[in-house]
Amino acid sequence: MSKLWFFPRRNAILIVLLVSALVGSALIGLARTVAGQAALQAGAPGIVSYQGYLQDGANQPFDGTTSISFAIYPTLTGGSALWQETQSNVSVTDGFFSVLLGSVTPFTAAAFNQPERYLQATVDLGAGATTLPRQQLAAVPYALQAQEAASVPWSGITGVPSDLGGSYENVIVVAKSGGDYTSVAEALATTSSAASTNRYLVWVAPGVYAETELSQVRQYVHLRGAGPNATVVTSTRSGGTPGNVSATVQLDDNGWVSDITIRNSGTGVFGIGIWSNAATRATVVEHVVAEATGAGGTGHYAVYLNDAEPTIRNSRLRAYGATGFGTGVNAALGVVNVAGGFPQPLIESSVLIGGTSTTDEKSCAGNSGTGFAIQYTSTAAQVRDSILCGDRRTIFGGVSGITRIAHSQIWSSGTINSYLVETSGSATILIATSQVIHSNTNKLAPGSAPTSLQCTQSYKGAYSDANSACE
């Protein structure tokens, strides 16, 4: 996946663009050939998933609809467009948008028959059109040329990269049309034979997939999308307890979820994006946006771990919408110890937000309930190189267990009666070589043990030293 950074010429618009996996018949055909299931179908046009982030002239994320024009050129400047289209009524929420290039004017292989191609975007947010500098395309769109290739038996290929199916015995494609399934839950339900010697890749093309049944990622199954915000699996599932009945996705031990958005907008008592039970560190959540955003209810969790300790990296977890301060919980990550053993989830290079902010990980204020970045009970979470922000409490540690945080930023909002940390029993939070930012002088909520928050080699917002209590 290529990253393209466009900087504005005027109107102070910033677009961060992600050109993700090629979809349509070309990639679907490729996936099937990798699995040894079918040959590529020649002659059918492809589309390219394109994601972006828009800011207006005040450097604020744009909300609304807009028209965006795209074109592909053979040179960095000048020349004639080899392909172009205008997408009208592009929906932009909190600055983020996702479109499928080629859905208005289909691509053909001829548009990519030379090694250099440049993408140009023009957007108007109401102050006049701005044409952004062209950026060179990376290799992904050239997969269109695969339509002209013959099918090769899987047994005859050597040196195949693992992300093209080399480590999977089975590949299933989910797409709005042209795939093996149109439902993520239905596709995952066919993987019951998965084992260490019979692995599955369930690849989900760009689009929003509204599911009513639980999407269960079993052991040795990899659920992979075309990129967060490009592939979205969503549900309104909710229940009276924090279990899989309340979750959009269940992640089992040795399962893997990546490159996808998992959302729960249920309005019942509990709503959970990803629920995991008794999973080990071999279980992975990577490059995922996990959200629990329903209005109402009393417990929203982007990720809820029940005796589980998966590895979560390069991901964004966000929860809000449950109401009632002190009763409604909005936690990016919830970790509980039910059967003993002190589960120790690992969080790396991720953003955890418990609050209503959708634009800035440092501004998680405005929650109508109680927002936490992490809420744990008798566990020992490990966090590094991440950003944590909670509206009322950034971290709550209950009963016992030690959460260790290093090389991170820990924020709490300026909402009245908000604190960096609250603990009960012997729960402890240790912070090292990190930045702690809070508008209140006292970082510990009343009733917390004075020694339950300890800092070393850490600093405040203005980069002044933070003492052992992070004050």
Tab-separated table of C-alpha atoms in Angstrom:
chain	number	residue	atom	x	y	z
A	1	MET	CA	0.000	0.000	0.000
A	2	SER	CA	1.435	3.355	-1.039
A	3	LYS	CA	1.184	6.487	1.041
A	4	LEU	CA	0.791	9.761	-0.843
A	5	TRP	CA	1.116	13.060	0.988
A	6	PHE	CA	-0.425	16.043	-0.835
A	7	PHE	CA	0.242	19.535	0.464
A	8	PRO	CA	-1.988	22.465	-0.470
A	9	ARG	CA	-1.351	25.205	-2.972
A	10	ARG	CA	-4.147	27.297	-1.511
A	11	ASN	CA	-7.122	27.150	0.873
A	12	ALA	CA	-4.861	25.328	3.398
A	13	ILE	CA	-6.263	21.934	2.420
A	14	LEU	CA	-4.263	18.923	3.475
A	15	ILE	CA	-4.997	15.515	2.018
A	16	VAL	CA	-3.413	12.335	3.249
A	17	LEU	CA	-4.121	9.718	0.625
A	18	LEU	CA	-3.828	5.980	0.836
A	19	VAL	CA	-3.982	3.976	-2.366
A	20	SER	CA	-4.919	0.543	-1.167
A	21	ALA	CA	-5.421	-2.850	-2.738
A	22	LEU	CA	-6.731	-3.180	-6.257
A	23	VAL	CA	-10.145	-4.744	-6.342
A	24	GLY	CA	-12.703	-5.909	-8.858
A	25	SER	CA	-12.155	-8.854	-11.159
A	26	ALA	CA	-8.372	-8.359	-11.333
A	27	LEU	CA	-7.565	-8.898	-7.639
A	28	ILE	CA	-10.416	-11.305	-7.074
A	29	GLY	CA	-9.073	-13.349	-9.931
A	30	LEU	CA	-5.555	-13.100	-8.512
A	31	ALA	CA	-6.702	-14.289	-5.087
A	32	ARG	CA	-8.465	-17.227	-6.607
A	33	THR	CA	-5.472	-18.158	-8.721
A	34	VAL	CA	-3.258	-18.000	-5.633
A	35	ALA	CA	-5.638	-20.425	-3.977
A	36	GLY	CA	-5.543	-22.643	-7.044
A	37	GLN	CA	-9.286	-22.134	-7.565
A	38	ALA	CA	-9.717	-20.264	-10.849
A	39	ALA	CA	-7.964	-18.394	-13.626
A	40	LEU	CA	-7.998	-14.626	-14.111
A	41	GLN	CA	-10.818	-13.298	-16.206
A	42	ALA	CA	-9.421	-11.067	-18.925
A	43	GLY	CA	-11.046	-7.903	-20.193
A	44	ALA	CA	-12.933	-6.782	-17.061
A	45	PRO	CA	-12.083	-3.319	-15.690
A	46	GLY	CA	-10.724	-2.854	-12.158
A	47	ILE	CA	-11.108	-0.251	-9.452
A	48	VAL	CA	-8.685	1.147	-6.889
A	49	SER	CA	-9.529	1.903	-3.263
A	50	TYR	CA	-8.564	5.474	-2.396
A	51	GLN	CA	-8.763	6.966	1.095
A	52	GLY	CA	-8.071	10.468	2.252
A	53	TYR	CA	-8.235	13.116	4.942
A	54	LEU	CA	-9.382	16.697	4.231
A	55	GLN	CA	-8.808	19.848	6.248
A	56	ASP	CA	-10.305	23.255	5.525
A	57	GLY	CA	-8.627	26.644	5.522
A	58	ALA	CA	-8.716	26.779	9.328
A	59	ASN	CA	-6.889	23.451	9.537
A	60	GLN	CA	-10.041	21.782	10.796
A	61	PRO	CA	-11.291	18.436	9.488
A	62	PHE	CA	-13.928	18.900	6.810
A	63	ASP	CA	-17.452	17.503	7.293
A	64	GLY	CA	-20.025	17.214	4.550
A	65	THR	CA	-20.088	16.298	0.897
A	66	THR	CA	-17.830	17.513	-1.876
A	67	SER	CA	-16.831	16.807	-5.455
A	68	ILE	CA	-13.348	15.442	-6.162
A	69	SER	CA	-11.778	15.039	-9.619
A	70	PHE	CA	-9.026	12.502	-10.246
A	71	ALA	CA	-6.694	12.033	-13.211
A	72	ILE	CA	-3.709	9.858	-14.130
A	73	TYR	CA	-0.834	11.364	-16.129
A	74	PRO	CA	2.315	9.865	-17.661
A	75	THR	CA	4.530	12.664	-16.282
A	76	LEU	CA	4.949	14.659	-13.073
A	77	THR	CA	3.929	17.894	-14.843
A	78	GLY	CA	2.247	18.667	-18.133
A	79	GLY	CA	1.062	16.078	-20.589
A	80	SER	CA	-2.401	14.728	-21.293
A	81	ALA	CA	-4.492	12.703	-18.881
A	82	LEU	CA	-4.563	8.988	-19.619
A	83	TRP	CA	-7.652	8.579	-17.441
A	84	GLN	CA	-9.886	10.921	-15.485
A	85	GLU	CA	-13.162	11.014	-13.621
A	86	THR	CA	-15.112	13.235	-11.230
A	87	GLN	CA	-16.807	11.758	-8.195
A	88	SER	CA	-19.712	13.853	-6.978
A	89	ASN	CA	-21.253	13.873	-3.521
A	90	VAL	CA	-18.250	12.284	-1.812
A	91	SER	CA	-19.185	11.892	1.853
A	92	VAL	CA	-16.543	13.234	4.257
A	93	THR	CA	-16.860	12.558	7.996
A	94	ASP	CA	-14.428	14.136	10.446
A	95	GLY	CA	-12.084	14.713	7.515
A	96	PHE	CA	-12.015	11.097	6.342
A	97	PHE	CA	-13.372	9.827	3.040
A	98	SER	CA	-13.090	6.718	0.926
A	99	VAL	CA	-13.829	6.334	-2.789
A	100	LEU	CA	-13.313	3.711	-5.461
A	101	LEU	CA	-11.343	5.122	-8.375
A	102	GLY	CA	-12.604	3.712	-11.628
A	103	SER	CA	-16.197	3.392	-10.443
A	104	VAL	CA	-17.260	6.317	-12.694
A	105	THR	CA	-14.818	5.812	-15.577
A	106	PRO	CA	-13.439	2.260	-15.474
A	107	PHE	CA	-9.693	1.643	-15.662
A	108	THR	CA	-8.167	-0.461	-18.378
A	109	ALA	CA	-4.797	-2.203	-18.434
A	110	ALA	CA	-3.582	0.309	-21.057
A	111	ALA	CA	-3.600	3.070	-18.422
A	112	PHE	CA	-0.751	1.262	-16.633
A	113	ASN	CA	1.317	-0.153	-19.477
A	114	GLN	CA	4.338	2.041	-18.699
A	115	PRO	CA	6.460	2.119	-15.511
A	116	GLU	CA	5.645	5.726	-14.498
A	117	ARG	CA	2.181	7.042	-13.747
A	118	TYR	CA	1.111	10.033	-11.608
A	119	LEU	CA	-2.184	10.667	-9.814
A	120	GLN	CA	-3.663	14.159	-9.575
A	121	ALA	CA	-6.595	15.209	-7.377
A	122	THR	CA	-8.675	18.401	-7.485
A	123	VAL	CA	-11.096	19.285	-4.692
A	124	ASP	CA	-13.387	22.210	-3.862
A	125	LEU	CA	-14.478	22.727	-0.249
A	126	GLY	CA	-16.400	25.892	-1.072
A	127	ALA	CA	-13.556	28.394	-1.526
A	128	GLY	CA	-12.597	27.429	-5.052
A	129	ALA	CA	-10.985	24.382	-6.596
A	130	THR	CA	-7.509	23.357	-5.452
A	131	THR	CA	-5.403	21.074	-7.621
A	132	LEU	CA	-2.929	19.121	-5.552
A	133	PRO	CA	0.557	18.221	-6.784
A	134	ARG	CA	0.767	14.932	-8.633
A	135	GLN	CA	2.180	11.946	-6.840
A	136	GLN	CA	3.714	8.884	-8.407
A	137	LEU	CA	1.732	5.690	-8.174
A	138	ALA	CA	3.293	2.660	-6.574
A	139	ALA	CA	3.029	-0.902	-7.775
A	140	VAL	CA	-0.474	-1.874	-6.665
A	141	PRO	CA	-2.459	-0.554	-9.673
A	142	TYR	CA	-0.192	-2.458	-12.051
A	143	ALA	CA	-1.973	-5.565	-10.892
A	144	LEU	CA	-4.406	-4.622	-13.672
A	145	GLN	CA	-1.853	-6.145	-16.029
A	146	ALA	CA	-2.602	-9.460	-14.334
A	147	GLN	CA	-5.755	-9.593	-16.429
A	148	GLU	CA	-3.555	-10.296	-19.435
A	149	ALA	CA	-1.605	-13.086	-17.747
A	150	ALA	CA	-2.362	-16.766	-17.927
A	151	SER	CA	-3.229	-18.770	-14.836
A	152	VAL	CA	-0.298	-20.624	-13.294
A	153	PRO	CA	-0.830	-23.685	-11.072
A	154	TRP	CA	-0.091	-22.860	-7.438
A	155	SER	CA	2.226	-25.875	-7.192
A	156	GLY	CA	4.454	-24.395	-9.898
A	157	ILE	CA	5.141	-21.050	-8.202
A	158	THR	CA	8.174	-20.451	-5.997
A	159	GLY	CA	9.145	-17.487	-3.822
A	160	VAL	CA	5.557	-16.235	-3.434
A	161	PRO	CA	5.223	-13.397	-0.856
A	162	SER	CA	3.233	-14.529	2.168
A	163	ASP	CA	0.714	-11.681	1.849
A	164	LEU	CA	-0.353	-12.997	-1.551
A	165	GLY	CA	-1.477	-16.267	-0.100
A	166	GLY	CA	1.748	-18.227	0.173
A	167	SER	CA	1.077	-19.098	3.821
A	168	TYR	CA	-2.587	-19.994	3.303
A	169	GLU	CA	-4.107	-23.217	2.085
A	170	ASN	CA	-7.456	-21.495	1.483
A	171	VAL	CA	-8.364	-18.017	0.197
A	172	ILE	CA	-11.926	-16.685	0.349
A	173	VAL	CA	-12.915	-13.360	-1.233
A	174	VAL	CA	-15.757	-11.237	0.140
A	175	ALA	CA	-16.951	-8.447	-2.147
A	176	LYS	CA	-20.070	-6.427	-2.836
A	177	SER	CA	-20.190	-8.315	-6.131
A	178	GLY	CA	-18.009	-10.846	-7.934
A	179	GLY	CA	-16.567	-12.491	-4.812
A	180	ASP	CA	-17.179	-15.830	-3.148
A	181	TYR	CA	-19.463	-14.206	-0.557
A	182	THR	CA	-21.127	-10.850	0.042
A	183	SER	CA	-21.297	-11.333	3.830
A	184	VAL	CA	-18.231	-11.377	6.072
A	185	ALA	CA	-19.987	-13.456	8.741
A	186	GLU	CA	-21.081	-16.043	6.169
A	187	ALA	CA	-17.575	-16.307	4.709
A	188	LEU	CA	-16.003	-16.777	8.151
A	189	ALA	CA	-18.590	-19.432	9.027
A	190	THR	CA	-17.077	-21.686	6.329
A	191	THR	CA	-13.657	-21.797	8.033
A	192	SER	CA	-14.461	-24.376	10.711
A	193	SER	CA	-11.788	-26.739	9.336
A	194	ALA	CA	-8.998	-24.201	9.935
A	195	ALA	CA	-5.888	-25.591	11.620
A	196	SER	CA	-2.163	-24.886	11.801
A	197	THR	CA	-1.756	-26.957	8.622
A	198	ASN	CA	-4.924	-25.628	6.969
A	199	ARG	CA	-4.901	-21.849	7.270
A	200	TYR	CA	-7.498	-19.497	5.803
A	201	LEU	CA	-7.268	-15.981	4.399
A	202	VAL	CA	-10.637	-14.208	4.211
A	203	TRP	CA	-9.991	-11.107	2.104
A	204	VAL	CA	-12.670	-8.392	2.121
A	205	ALA	CA	-12.840	-5.900	-0.748
A	206	PRO	CA	-13.595	-2.202	-0.109
A	207	GLY	CA	-17.116	-1.394	1.003
A	208	VAL	CA	-19.328	-1.291	4.064
A	209	TYR	CA	-20.577	-4.700	5.200
A	210	ALA	CA	-23.494	-4.468	7.635
A	211	GLU	CA	-23.667	-7.772	9.497
A	212	THR	CA	-26.385	-9.120	11.762
A	213	GLU	CA	-24.641	-12.361	12.723
A	214	LEU	CA	-21.396	-12.619	14.687
A	215	SER	CA	-18.274	-12.533	12.516
A	216	GLN	CA	-16.079	-15.163	14.185
A	217	VAL	CA	-12.378	-15.187	13.318
A	218	ARG	CA	-11.378	-18.702	14.310
A	219	GLN	CA	-7.881	-19.932	15.083
A	220	TYR	CA	-5.548	-19.923	12.087
A	221	VAL	CA	-7.895	-17.616	10.164
A	222	HIS	CA	-6.782	-14.198	8.904
A	223	LEU	CA	-9.530	-11.623	8.303
A	224	ARG	CA	-7.964	-8.946	6.106
A	225	GLY	CA	-9.488	-5.891	4.455
A	226	ALA	CA	-8.271	-3.459	1.811
A	227	GLY	CA	-7.384	-0.916	4.506
A	228	PRO	CA	-9.078	0.818	7.451
A	229	ASN	CA	-11.939	3.062	6.297
A	230	ALA	CA	-11.882	1.322	2.906
A	231	THR	CA	-13.229	-1.978	4.248
A	232	VAL	CA	-15.745	-1.546	7.075
A	233	VAL	CA	-17.478	-4.377	8.943
A	234	THR	CA	-20.247	-2.969	11.093
A	235	SER	CA	-23.138	-4.178	13.209
A	236	THR	CA	-25.655	-2.981	15.773
A	237	ARG	CA	-25.299	-6.121	17.876
A	238	SER	CA	-25.775	-5.556	21.597
A	239	GLY	CA	-26.667	-7.524	24.692
A	240	GLY	CA	-27.011	-7.422	28.428
A	241	THR	CA	-23.509	-8.809	29.089
A	242	PRO	CA	-20.054	-8.023	27.664
A	243	GLY	CA	-19.706	-11.156	25.532
A	244	ASN	CA	-19.763	-12.181	21.896
A	245	VAL	CA	-23.519	-11.621	21.748
A	246	SER	CA	-22.697	-7.912	22.086
A	247	ALA	CA	-19.841	-7.904	19.563
A	248	THR	CA	-19.412	-7.328	15.852
A	249	VAL	CA	-16.330	-9.593	15.649
A	250	GLN	CA	-15.094	-12.443	17.829
A	251	LEU	CA	-11.333	-13.034	17.657
A	252	ASP	CA	-10.180	-16.490	18.753
A	253	ASP	CA	-6.713	-17.605	19.821
A	254	ASN	CA	-4.231	-17.616	16.918
A	255	GLY	CA	-6.635	-15.552	14.835
A	256	TRP	CA	-5.545	-12.427	12.956
A	257	VAL	CA	-7.459	-9.281	11.959
A	258	SER	CA	-5.770	-6.611	9.839
A	259	ASP	CA	-6.272	-3.698	7.431
A	260	ILE	CA	-9.930	-3.168	8.264
A	261	THR	CA	-12.430	-1.120	10.273
A	262	ILE	CA	-14.551	-3.016	12.818
A	263	ARG	CA	-17.468	-0.972	14.138
A	264	ASN	CA	-20.313	-1.511	16.584
A	265	SER	CA	-23.073	1.098	16.727
A	266	GLY	CA	-25.472	-0.872	18.906
A	267	THR	CA	-27.634	1.079	21.343
A	268	GLY	CA	-28.287	-1.741	23.815
A	269	VAL	CA	-26.678	-2.207	27.215
A	270	PHE	CA	-23.316	-3.395	25.847
A	271	GLY	CA	-21.790	-2.804	22.419
A	272	ILE	CA	-18.352	-4.151	21.468
A	273	GLY	CA	-16.279	-3.883	18.313
A	274	ILE	CA	-13.902	-6.828	18.850
A	275	TRP	CA	-14.416	-9.378	21.634
A	276	SER	CA	-11.755	-11.949	22.468
A	277	ASN	CA	-11.696	-14.739	25.025
A	278	ALA	CA	-8.666	-16.698	26.275
A	279	ALA	CA	-6.456	-15.566	23.396
A	280	THR	CA	-2.657	-15.562	23.617
A	281	ARG	CA	-0.074	-13.131	22.237
A	282	ALA	CA	-0.114	-15.147	19.003
A	283	THR	CA	-3.487	-13.510	18.358
A	284	VAL	CA	-3.018	-10.280	16.379
A	285	VAL	CA	-4.941	-7.067	15.721
A	286	GLU	CA	-2.909	-5.003	13.248
A	287	HIS	CA	-3.646	-1.864	11.247
A	288	VAL	CA	-7.245	-1.902	12.456
A	289	VAL	CA	-9.742	0.805	13.371
A	290	ALA	CA	-12.001	-0.613	16.096
A	291	GLU	CA	-14.961	1.445	17.269
A	292	ALA	CA	-17.967	1.257	19.596
A	293	THR	CA	-20.083	4.334	18.919
A	294	GLY	CA	-23.763	3.626	19.591
A	295	ALA	CA	-25.910	6.266	21.285
A	296	GLY	CA	-27.064	5.135	24.726
A	297	GLY	CA	-26.386	1.942	26.624
A	298	THR	CA	-24.029	1.564	29.552
A	299	GLY	CA	-20.954	-0.199	28.171
A	300	HIS	CA	-19.178	0.548	24.897
A	301	TYR	CA	-15.812	-1.065	24.211
A	302	ALA	CA	-13.806	-0.844	20.990
A	303	VAL	CA	-11.956	-3.994	22.112
A	304	TYR	CA	-12.978	-6.176	25.062
A	305	LEU	CA	-10.570	-8.857	26.305
A	306	ASN	CA	-11.876	-11.624	28.535
A	307	ASP	CA	-8.873	-13.518	29.944
A	308	ALA	CA	-7.165	-12.617	26.668
A	309	GLU	CA	-3.760	-11.111	25.894
A	310	PRO	CA	-3.500	-10.499	22.136
A	311	THR	CA	-0.999	-8.270	20.377
A	312	ILE	CA	-2.548	-4.990	19.200
A	313	ARG	CA	-0.356	-2.819	16.992
A	314	ASN	CA	-0.611	0.074	14.556
A	315	SER	CA	-4.311	0.401	15.341
A	316	ARG	CA	-6.843	2.991	16.484
A	317	LEU	CA	-9.380	2.096	19.185
A	318	ARG	CA	-12.208	4.494	20.001
A	319	ALA	CA	-15.386	4.300	22.131
A	320	TYR	CA	-18.117	6.778	22.985
A	321	GLY	CA	-21.895	7.114	23.248
A	322	ALA	CA	-22.757	5.351	26.524
A	323	THR	CA	-24.420	7.835	28.854
A	324	GLY	CA	-24.276	8.602	32.551
A	325	PHE	CA	-21.138	9.734	34.347
A	326	GLY	CA	-20.112	6.973	36.733
A	327	THR	CA	-22.474	4.474	35.126
A	328	GLY	CA	-21.924	4.642	31.355
A	329	VAL	CA	-18.520	3.269	30.321
A	330	ASN	CA	-16.816	4.180	27.034
A	331	ALA	CA	-13.498	2.351	26.915
A	332	ALA	CA	-11.157	1.982	23.978
A	333	LEU	CA	-9.777	-1.164	25.629
A	334	GLY	CA	-11.356	-3.229	28.365
A	335	VAL	CA	-9.403	-6.102	29.952
A	336	VAL	CA	-10.803	-8.414	32.616
A	337	ASN	CA	-9.438	-11.422	34.480
A	338	VAL	CA	-12.132	-14.004	35.085
A	339	ALA	CA	-10.399	-17.374	35.299
A	340	GLY	CA	-7.054	-16.182	36.690
A	341	GLY	CA	-3.555	-16.040	35.254
A	342	PHE	CA	-3.225	-12.267	34.855
A	343	PRO	CA	-3.578	-11.803	31.080
A	344	GLN	CA	-1.019	-9.370	29.651
A	345	PRO	CA	-2.150	-7.819	26.336
A	346	LEU	CA	0.521	-5.996	24.352
A	347	ILE	CA	-0.355	-2.643	22.746
A	348	GLU	CA	2.172	-1.147	20.339
A	349	SER	CA	2.137	2.004	18.192
A	350	SER	CA	-1.600	2.518	18.615
A	351	VAL	CA	-4.099	5.240	19.580
A	352	LEU	CA	-6.687	4.521	22.288
A	353	ILE	CA	-9.457	7.089	22.790
A	354	GLY	CA	-12.262	6.934	25.349
A	355	GLY	CA	-14.367	9.956	24.480
A	356	THR	CA	-16.304	11.695	21.743
A	357	SER	CA	-13.439	13.200	19.788
A	358	THR	CA	-13.231	11.983	16.218
A	359	THR	CA	-10.612	14.437	15.027
A	360	ASP	CA	-7.785	14.710	17.515
A	361	GLU	CA	-6.375	12.007	19.741
A	362	LYS	CA	-5.423	14.708	22.234
A	363	SER	CA	-8.979	16.028	22.598
A	364	CYS	CA	-11.261	13.324	23.944
A	365	ALA	CA	-13.508	15.625	25.981
A	366	GLY	CA	-17.264	15.888	25.812
A	367	ASN	CA	-18.204	12.364	26.786
A	368	SER	CA	-21.637	12.021	28.352
A	369	GLY	CA	-20.501	8.879	30.186
A	370	THR	CA	-17.166	7.877	31.673
A	371	GLY	CA	-14.424	7.691	29.075
A	372	PHE	CA	-11.334	5.493	29.489
A	373	ALA	CA	-8.450	4.727	27.179
A	374	ILE	CA	-7.890	1.534	29.193
A	375	GLN	CA	-10.093	-0.041	31.861
A	376	TYR	CA	-8.612	-3.161	33.436
A	377	THR	CA	-9.273	-5.496	36.333
A	378	SER	CA	-6.582	-7.831	37.699
A	379	THR	CA	-4.496	-7.791	34.531
A	380	ALA	CA	-1.091	-6.490	33.490
A	381	ALA	CA	-1.333	-4.601	30.207
A	382	GLN	CA	1.874	-3.613	28.397
A	383	VAL	CA	1.773	-0.391	26.343
A	384	ARG	CA	4.540	1.216	24.298
A	385	ASP	CA	4.892	3.845	21.581
A	386	SER	CA	1.196	4.711	21.809
A	387	ILE	CA	-1.215	7.561	22.566
A	388	LEU	CA	-3.847	7.195	25.288
A	389	CYS	CA	-6.629	9.691	25.942
A	390	GLY	CA	-9.606	9.432	28.281
A	391	ASP	CA	-12.380	11.911	28.898
A	392	ARG	CA	-12.882	11.181	32.609
A	393	ARG	CA	-10.068	8.729	33.361
A	394	THR	CA	-7.286	7.899	30.961
A	395	ILE	CA	-6.597	4.623	32.793
A	396	PHE	CA	-8.624	2.794	35.398
A	397	GLY	CA	-6.960	-0.094	37.210
A	398	GLY	CA	-9.124	-2.256	39.413
A	399	VAL	CA	-8.421	-4.804	42.158
A	400	SER	CA	-4.830	-5.719	41.230
A	401	GLY	CA	-2.342	-5.911	38.402
A	402	ILE	CA	0.292	-3.614	36.944
A	403	THR	CA	-0.066	-1.729	33.676
A	404	ARG	CA	3.305	-0.665	32.260
A	405	ILE	CA	3.511	2.209	29.772
A	406	ALA	CA	6.683	3.326	27.981
A	407	HIS	CA	7.574	5.802	25.234
A	408	SER	CA	3.988	6.996	24.954
A	409	GLN	CA	1.715	10.019	25.404
A	410	ILE	CA	-0.941	9.870	28.108
A	411	TRP	CA	-3.659	12.526	27.942
A	412	SER	CA	-6.815	13.252	29.880
A	413	SER	CA	-9.372	15.860	28.896
A	414	GLY	CA	-10.057	19.184	30.523
A	415	THR	CA	-13.524	18.031	31.580
A	416	ILE	CA	-14.230	18.850	35.209
A	417	ASN	CA	-13.427	16.010	37.639
A	418	SER	CA	-11.331	14.198	35.073
A	419	TYR	CA	-8.108	12.509	36.150
A	420	LEU	CA	-5.199	10.763	34.521
A	421	VAL	CA	-5.513	7.630	36.656
A	422	GLU	CA	-7.952	5.998	39.040
A	423	THR	CA	-7.198	2.771	40.893
A	424	SER	CA	-8.737	0.470	43.429
A	425	GLY	CA	-7.185	-2.250	45.557
A	426	SER	CA	-3.521	-2.821	44.708
A	427	ALA	CA	-3.758	-1.954	40.990
A	428	THR	CA	-0.751	0.058	39.814
A	429	ILE	CA	0.172	2.091	36.725
A	430	LEU	CA	3.868	2.554	35.930
A	431	ILE	CA	4.850	5.171	33.339
A	432	ALA	CA	8.368	5.534	31.917
A	433	THR	CA	9.950	7.884	29.368
A	434	SER	CA	6.536	9.245	28.388
A	435	GLN	CA	4.610	12.523	28.219
A	436	VAL	CA	1.730	13.055	30.638
A	437	ILE	CA	-0.712	15.895	30.016
A	438	HIS	CA	-3.619	16.941	32.206
A	439	SER	CA	-5.268	20.272	32.981
A	440	ASN	CA	-5.717	19.446	36.673
A	441	THR	CA	-2.835	19.559	39.138
A	442	ASN	CA	-3.658	16.225	40.702
A	443	LYS	CA	-3.350	13.274	38.335
A	444	LEU	CA	-4.822	10.721	40.752
A	445	ALA	CA	-8.577	10.422	41.286
A	446	PRO	CA	-9.756	10.597	44.905
A	447	GLY	CA	-9.654	7.242	46.671
A	448	SER	CA	-6.689	5.958	44.659
A	449	ALA	CA	-3.677	4.752	46.591
A	450	PRO	CA	-0.917	7.413	46.543
A	451	THR	CA	1.595	4.888	45.267
A	452	SER	CA	-0.650	3.461	42.522
A	453	LEU	CA	0.759	5.904	39.934
A	454	GLN	CA	4.516	6.009	39.449
A	455	CYS	CA	6.532	7.810	36.797
A	456	THR	CA	10.191	7.845	35.869
A	457	GLN	CA	12.025	9.890	33.265
A	458	SER	CA	8.721	11.367	32.098
A	459	TYR	CA	7.686	14.932	31.297
A	460	LYS	CA	4.700	17.261	31.125
A	461	GLY	CA	3.098	19.004	28.168
A	462	ALA	CA	5.642	21.815	28.210
A	463	TYR	CA	8.444	19.240	28.402
A	464	SER	CA	9.208	20.043	32.020
A	465	ASP	CA	10.051	17.171	34.326
A	466	ALA	CA	7.246	15.141	35.821
A	467	ASN	CA	7.879	13.868	39.316
A	468	SER	CA	7.254	10.375	40.631
A	469	ALA	CA	3.497	11.060	40.811
A	470	CYS	CA	3.411	12.552	37.267
A	471	GLU	CA	2.217	15.876	38.655
